[in-house]
Amino acid sequence: MWISDQWKDYEVLDASDGEKLERWGSYYLVRPDPQVIWSTPRTDPHWKTCDARYARSSTGGGHWSDHRLPDHWAMHYGDLTFLVKPMNFKHTGIFPEQAVNWDFITSTIRAAGRPIQALNLFAYTGGATLACAAGGASVCHVDAAKGMVQMGKDNARASGLENAPIRWIVDDCGKFVEREIRRGRRYDVIIMDPPSYGRGPSGEVWKLETSLYPFVELVSRVLSDRPLFVLVNSYTTGLAPSVVGYLLDSILSRRFGGHTESQELGLPVRASGLNLPCGATGRWLSPEAERLMNR
């Protein structure tokens, strides 16, 4: 498991009965988590005095209650700053468990010591985009939601990266990649965080289990002749990290060499000392990236 344990502004204080108690800076939130199937004593007083709780509805969706939060506030991770904002579907604008991926992205790009073109697909509010830019890459950030792209721009500005070479694109990721193929554009780094389920602009159904392999095959056509790495993240319940790894190996290692590493992502839980599973990540490393990692 790859553990995001370098946060100072964020921590999981406890987890029990389908919920987790988190500290986001100076604010305390309780949010549902389907991985928390155990029941342990809730001894932390912030369970009862939290600033906001996200409650699921029996008819679907949910809402924030006990809401004593500002519209947004800043969270820091290393040199990066993110604006946190409670939103629908229990989201806050960042996924803290991704910090271990941000560290990998920044350090690997920086170690390459050459100009790197990076493509971040399903890029959300730009955590990986900022990690690429912090490493010195030129980045293309693509997401279909205009509001999420704007939040990415706000995060770049808060992180002092507003003048970094980032292209902010509001578009369907598949359609965008098809156009990039026709335009002959190529990237050394590709990152993607595709949804479990969705619909395309023409009503196409996206289901990760059946759509991911052909999508990665498509995206591999915009890799440069000297790629560095490809990172695929998944929050789909039941999709093992090894499956993501096998998928990347079968498409990329066969063509470029290198190898794939895959693990669960995790966050430490203060009360128990255990690590909370938070999805799966696969990283394909080119031979160049392998050498950099083994220095």
Short mmCIF file of C-alpha atoms in Angstrom, two decimals:
data_model
loop_
_atom_site.label_atom_id
_atom_site.label_comp_id
_atom_site.label_asym_id
_atom_site.label_seq_id
_atom_site.Cartn_x
_atom_site.Cartn_y
_atom_site.Cartn_z
CA MET A 1 0.00 0.00 0.00
CA TRP A 2 1.22 3.51 -0.86
CA ILE A 3 0.52 5.67 2.18
CA SER A 4 -0.06 9.43 2.09
CA ASP A 5 1.47 10.11 5.50
CA GLN A 6 3.23 13.45 4.93
CA TRP A 7 0.23 15.72 5.47
CA LYS A 8 0.34 18.38 8.17
CA ASP A 9 -3.01 20.06 7.38
CA TYR A 10 -5.03 16.85 7.02
CA GLU A 11 -5.53 13.63 8.95
CA VAL A 12 -8.03 10.83 9.48
CA LEU A 13 -8.63 10.88 13.22
CA ASP A 14 -10.89 7.83 13.42
CA ALA A 15 -13.07 5.54 11.31
CA SER A 16 -16.04 3.45 12.44
CA ASP A 17 -19.47 2.24 11.30
CA GLY A 18 -19.21 3.42 7.70
CA GLU A 19 -17.87 6.90 8.50
CA LYS A 20 -14.51 8.62 8.92
CA LEU A 21 -13.67 11.59 11.13
CA GLU A 22 -11.23 13.95 9.42
CA ARG A 23 -9.35 17.12 10.28
CA TRP A 24 -9.11 19.56 7.38
CA GLY A 25 -6.88 22.31 8.72
CA SER A 26 -8.78 23.66 11.72
CA TYR A 27 -12.13 22.12 10.70
CA TYR A 28 -13.50 18.67 11.54
CA LEU A 29 -15.66 16.75 9.07
CA VAL A 30 -17.48 13.42 9.24
CA ARG A 31 -18.02 11.74 5.89
CA PRO A 32 -19.27 8.29 4.83
CA ASP A 33 -16.74 5.74 3.61
CA PRO A 34 -17.84 2.37 2.17
CA GLN A 35 -14.55 0.71 3.19
CA VAL A 36 -15.22 1.27 6.89
CA ILE A 37 -17.21 -1.89 7.62
CA TRP A 38 -15.95 -2.28 11.20
CA SER A 39 -17.38 -0.89 14.43
CA THR A 40 -15.03 0.54 17.05
CA PRO A 41 -15.64 2.88 20.01
CA ARG A 42 -15.89 6.52 18.96
CA THR A 43 -13.81 8.03 21.73
CA ASP A 44 -12.66 11.17 19.89
CA PRO A 45 -14.91 14.06 21.04
CA HIS A 46 -14.89 15.57 17.54
CA TRP A 47 -17.35 12.88 16.43
CA LYS A 48 -19.97 14.86 18.36
CA THR A 49 -18.60 18.37 17.86
CA CYS A 50 -17.64 18.19 14.17
CA ASP A 51 -18.09 21.29 12.04
CA ALA A 52 -20.02 19.42 9.34
CA ARG A 53 -21.32 15.94 8.62
CA TYR A 54 -22.30 14.51 5.26
CA ALA A 55 -25.40 12.32 5.63
CA ARG A 56 -26.53 9.99 2.88
CA SER A 57 -30.17 9.94 1.88
CA SER A 58 -32.15 6.70 1.61
CA THR A 59 -33.36 7.89 -1.82
CA GLY A 60 -29.84 8.57 -3.11
CA GLY A 61 -27.37 11.39 -2.78
CA GLY A 62 -27.14 13.20 0.52
CA HIS A 63 -26.50 16.54 2.17
CA TRP A 64 -24.22 18.37 4.60
CA SER A 65 -25.64 18.92 8.09
CA ASP A 66 -24.34 20.69 11.21
CA HIS A 67 -22.73 23.02 8.72
CA ARG A 68 -20.37 25.46 10.46
CA LEU A 69 -17.86 25.94 7.66
CA PRO A 70 -16.73 28.91 5.57
CA ASP A 71 -17.43 28.87 1.85
CA HIS A 72 -13.85 27.70 1.28
CA TRP A 73 -10.49 27.59 3.01
CA ALA A 74 -6.88 26.82 2.13
CA MET A 75 -5.04 23.54 2.70
CA HIS A 76 -1.31 23.15 2.19
CA TYR A 77 0.73 20.15 1.10
CA GLY A 78 4.41 20.96 0.72
CA ASP A 79 4.62 23.86 -1.73
CA LEU A 80 1.08 23.24 -3.05
CA THR A 81 -2.05 25.02 -1.82
CA PHE A 82 -5.60 23.83 -2.41
CA LEU A 83 -8.88 25.60 -1.80
CA VAL A 84 -11.22 23.22 0.00
CA LYS A 85 -14.95 23.58 -0.50
CA PRO A 86 -17.65 21.14 0.66
CA MET A 87 -19.62 20.07 -2.42
CA ASN A 88 -22.26 17.58 -3.48
CA PHE A 89 -21.61 13.85 -3.16
CA LYS A 90 -19.45 14.40 -0.02
CA HIS A 91 -16.56 15.86 -2.05
CA THR A 92 -14.32 18.65 -0.79
CA GLY A 93 -12.30 19.45 -3.91
CA ILE A 94 -9.25 17.32 -3.16
CA PHE A 95 -8.51 13.66 -2.45
CA PRO A 96 -5.82 13.64 0.28
CA GLU A 97 -4.76 10.06 -0.44
CA GLN A 98 -3.44 11.25 -3.81
CA ALA A 99 -0.58 13.08 -2.09
CA VAL A 100 1.67 10.02 -2.41
CA ASN A 101 1.07 10.13 -6.17
CA TRP A 102 1.79 13.87 -6.26
CA ASP A 103 5.15 13.19 -4.60
CA PHE A 104 5.96 10.50 -7.18
CA ILE A 105 4.92 12.75 -10.08
CA THR A 106 6.95 15.77 -8.98
CA SER A 107 10.10 13.86 -8.06
CA THR A 108 10.15 11.70 -11.21
CA ILE A 109 9.59 14.64 -13.59
CA ARG A 110 12.18 16.73 -11.77
CA ALA A 111 14.72 13.87 -11.88
CA ALA A 112 14.28 13.47 -15.64
CA GLY A 113 16.13 16.76 -16.13
CA ARG A 114 14.59 17.43 -19.53
CA PRO A 115 11.52 19.18 -20.94
CA ILE A 116 8.44 17.08 -20.14
CA GLN A 117 5.00 17.39 -21.72
CA ALA A 118 2.31 16.03 -19.39
CA LEU A 119 -1.37 15.26 -20.04
CA ASN A 120 -3.76 15.00 -17.08
CA LEU A 121 -7.15 13.50 -18.02
CA PHE A 122 -10.28 13.56 -15.83
CA ALA A 123 -8.11 16.09 -14.02
CA TYR A 124 -10.70 17.34 -11.47
CA THR A 125 -9.32 20.29 -9.47
CA GLY A 126 -5.73 19.79 -10.53
CA GLY A 127 -3.76 18.07 -7.78
CA ALA A 128 -1.74 16.03 -10.28
CA THR A 129 -1.57 19.01 -12.66
CA LEU A 130 0.08 21.14 -10.00
CA ALA A 131 2.41 18.26 -9.08
CA CYS A 132 3.53 18.08 -12.73
CA ALA A 133 4.03 21.83 -12.93
CA ALA A 134 5.96 21.86 -9.65
CA GLY A 135 8.30 19.30 -11.19
CA GLY A 136 8.91 21.57 -14.17
CA ALA A 137 6.61 20.01 -16.77
CA SER A 138 4.36 21.74 -19.28
CA VAL A 139 0.87 20.41 -18.58
CA CYS A 140 -2.41 19.96 -20.41
CA HIS A 141 -5.26 19.70 -17.87
CA VAL A 142 -8.51 18.24 -19.25
CA ASP A 143 -11.85 17.82 -17.49
CA ALA A 144 -15.43 17.97 -18.76
CA ALA A 145 -16.67 20.04 -15.79
CA LYS A 146 -16.09 23.77 -16.22
CA GLY A 147 -16.40 24.40 -12.48
CA MET A 148 -13.69 21.84 -11.65
CA VAL A 149 -11.32 23.37 -14.20
CA GLN A 150 -11.91 26.79 -12.63
CA MET A 151 -11.07 25.35 -9.22
CA GLY A 152 -7.88 23.97 -10.75
CA LYS A 153 -6.95 27.45 -11.93
CA ASP A 154 -7.70 28.83 -8.47
CA ASN A 155 -5.47 26.17 -6.90
CA ALA A 156 -2.66 27.02 -9.33
CA ARG A 157 -2.95 30.68 -8.39
CA ALA A 158 -2.95 29.85 -4.66
CA SER A 159 0.15 27.68 -5.18
CA GLY A 160 2.04 30.43 -7.01
CA LEU A 161 1.81 28.49 -10.28
CA GLU A 162 -0.55 30.82 -12.16
CA ASN A 163 2.20 31.54 -14.71
CA ALA A 164 3.27 27.91 -15.09
CA PRO A 165 2.87 26.43 -18.61
CA ILE A 166 -0.56 24.84 -18.05
CA ARG A 167 -3.30 24.58 -20.70
CA TRP A 168 -6.73 24.43 -19.07
CA ILE A 169 -9.17 22.51 -21.28
CA VAL A 170 -12.90 21.94 -20.68
CA ASP A 171 -13.74 18.96 -22.88
CA ASP A 172 -14.72 15.32 -23.02
CA CYS A 173 -11.47 13.43 -22.44
CA GLY A 174 -12.03 10.83 -25.16
CA LYS A 175 -12.92 13.39 -27.81
CA PHE A 176 -9.95 15.53 -26.80
CA VAL A 177 -7.51 12.63 -27.11
CA GLU A 178 -8.89 11.73 -30.54
CA ARG A 179 -8.25 15.29 -31.70
CA GLU A 180 -4.74 15.27 -30.22
CA ILE A 181 -3.99 12.13 -32.20
CA ARG A 182 -5.10 13.84 -35.41
CA ARG A 183 -3.07 16.95 -34.51
CA GLY A 184 0.04 14.85 -33.92
CA ARG A 185 0.59 16.11 -30.38
CA ARG A 186 2.55 13.85 -28.06
CA TYR A 187 3.12 13.63 -24.31
CA ASP A 188 5.88 12.15 -22.15
CA VAL A 189 3.68 11.75 -19.07
CA ILE A 190 0.01 10.76 -18.96
CA ILE A 191 -2.12 10.72 -15.82
CA MET A 192 -5.77 9.77 -15.61
CA ASP A 193 -8.39 9.38 -12.90
CA PRO A 194 -11.42 8.08 -14.82
CA PRO A 195 -14.88 7.74 -13.25
CA SER A 196 -16.49 4.41 -12.44
CA TYR A 197 -19.54 5.28 -14.52
CA GLY A 198 -20.61 8.12 -16.78
CA ARG A 199 -22.05 9.21 -20.10
CA GLY A 200 -20.25 10.87 -22.97
CA PRO A 201 -21.39 13.97 -24.89
CA SER A 202 -23.41 11.83 -27.32
CA GLY A 203 -24.92 9.59 -24.66
CA GLU A 204 -22.18 6.95 -24.79
CA VAL A 205 -22.04 4.87 -21.62
CA TRP A 206 -18.72 4.77 -19.80
CA LYS A 207 -18.30 1.80 -17.47
CA LEU A 208 -14.78 1.49 -16.12
CA GLU A 209 -14.60 -2.31 -16.24
CA THR A 210 -15.33 -2.38 -19.99
CA SER A 211 -14.19 1.09 -21.10
CA LEU A 212 -10.81 1.48 -19.42
CA TYR A 213 -8.77 -0.93 -21.57
CA PRO A 214 -9.78 0.56 -24.94
CA PHE A 215 -9.38 4.06 -23.50
CA VAL A 216 -5.81 3.37 -22.33
CA GLU A 217 -5.09 1.87 -25.76
CA LEU A 218 -6.39 5.09 -27.34
CA VAL A 219 -4.41 7.31 -25.00
CA SER A 220 -1.22 5.33 -25.64
CA ARG A 221 -1.31 6.77 -29.16
CA VAL A 222 -0.44 10.23 -27.84
CA LEU A 223 2.64 9.01 -25.98
CA SER A 224 5.91 10.42 -27.23
CA ASP A 225 8.77 8.32 -28.52
CA ARG A 226 10.47 8.89 -25.18
CA PRO A 227 7.73 8.50 -22.56
CA LEU A 228 8.48 8.75 -18.86
CA PHE A 229 5.48 7.24 -17.07
CA VAL A 230 1.72 6.65 -17.21
CA LEU A 231 -0.36 6.73 -14.04
CA VAL A 232 -3.94 5.40 -13.79
CA ASN A 233 -6.00 5.87 -10.65
CA SER A 234 -9.27 4.10 -9.86
CA TYR A 235 -11.87 4.39 -7.11
CA THR A 236 -14.08 1.64 -8.54
CA THR A 237 -14.94 -0.75 -5.71
CA GLY A 238 -13.72 -4.26 -6.42
CA LEU A 239 -11.15 -3.32 -9.07
CA ALA A 240 -7.91 -4.71 -7.65
CA PRO A 241 -4.65 -2.78 -8.05
CA SER A 242 -3.16 -5.77 -9.85
CA VAL A 243 -5.86 -5.48 -12.54
CA VAL A 244 -4.81 -1.90 -13.25
CA GLY A 245 -1.21 -3.06 -13.34
CA TYR A 246 -1.88 -5.92 -15.76
CA LEU A 247 -3.81 -3.57 -18.03
CA LEU A 248 -0.93 -1.10 -18.23
CA ASP A 249 1.64 -3.84 -18.68
CA SER A 250 -0.27 -5.45 -21.53
CA ILE A 251 -0.52 -2.17 -23.45
CA LEU A 252 2.66 -0.26 -22.55
CA SER A 253 5.42 -2.62 -21.40
CA ARG A 254 5.01 -4.68 -24.54
CA ARG A 255 5.56 -1.58 -26.67
CA PHE A 256 8.07 0.47 -24.68
CA GLY A 257 9.62 -1.93 -22.18
CA GLY A 258 9.76 -0.90 -18.56
CA HIS A 259 7.38 -2.30 -15.97
CA THR A 260 4.27 -1.50 -13.93
CA GLU A 261 3.85 -1.05 -10.20
CA SER A 262 0.37 -1.14 -8.64
CA GLN A 263 -0.86 -0.69 -5.09
CA GLU A 264 -3.78 0.43 -2.98
CA LEU A 265 -3.62 4.01 -1.78
CA GLY A 266 -4.04 4.53 1.94
CA LEU A 267 -4.38 7.12 4.69
CA PRO A 268 -3.19 6.51 8.25
CA VAL A 269 -5.90 6.49 10.92
CA ARG A 270 -4.68 8.09 14.14
CA ALA A 271 -7.02 6.26 16.54
CA SER A 272 -6.18 2.73 15.40
CA GLY A 273 -2.75 3.08 13.79
CA LEU A 274 -4.15 1.25 10.75
CA ASN A 275 -4.28 2.50 7.17
CA LEU A 276 -7.60 3.22 5.47
CA PRO A 277 -7.76 1.86 1.88
CA CYS A 278 -8.62 4.60 -0.63
CA GLY A 279 -8.63 3.17 -4.15
CA ALA A 280 -6.05 1.69 -6.50
CA THR A 281 -3.23 3.14 -8.57
CA GLY A 282 -1.11 1.66 -11.34
CA ARG A 283 2.12 3.32 -12.52
CA TRP A 284 3.85 2.25 -15.71
CA LEU A 285 7.51 3.25 -15.62
CA SER A 286 9.57 3.51 -18.79
CA PRO A 287 13.17 2.21 -18.76
CA GLU A 288 14.25 5.83 -18.21
CA ALA A 289 11.97 6.19 -15.19
CA GLU A 290 13.25 2.87 -13.83
CA ARG A 291 16.81 4.19 -13.94
CA LEU A 292 15.77 7.40 -12.20
CA MET A 293 13.97 5.47 -9.45
CA ASN A 294 16.98 3.22 -8.87
CA ARG A 295 19.56 6.00 -8.50
#
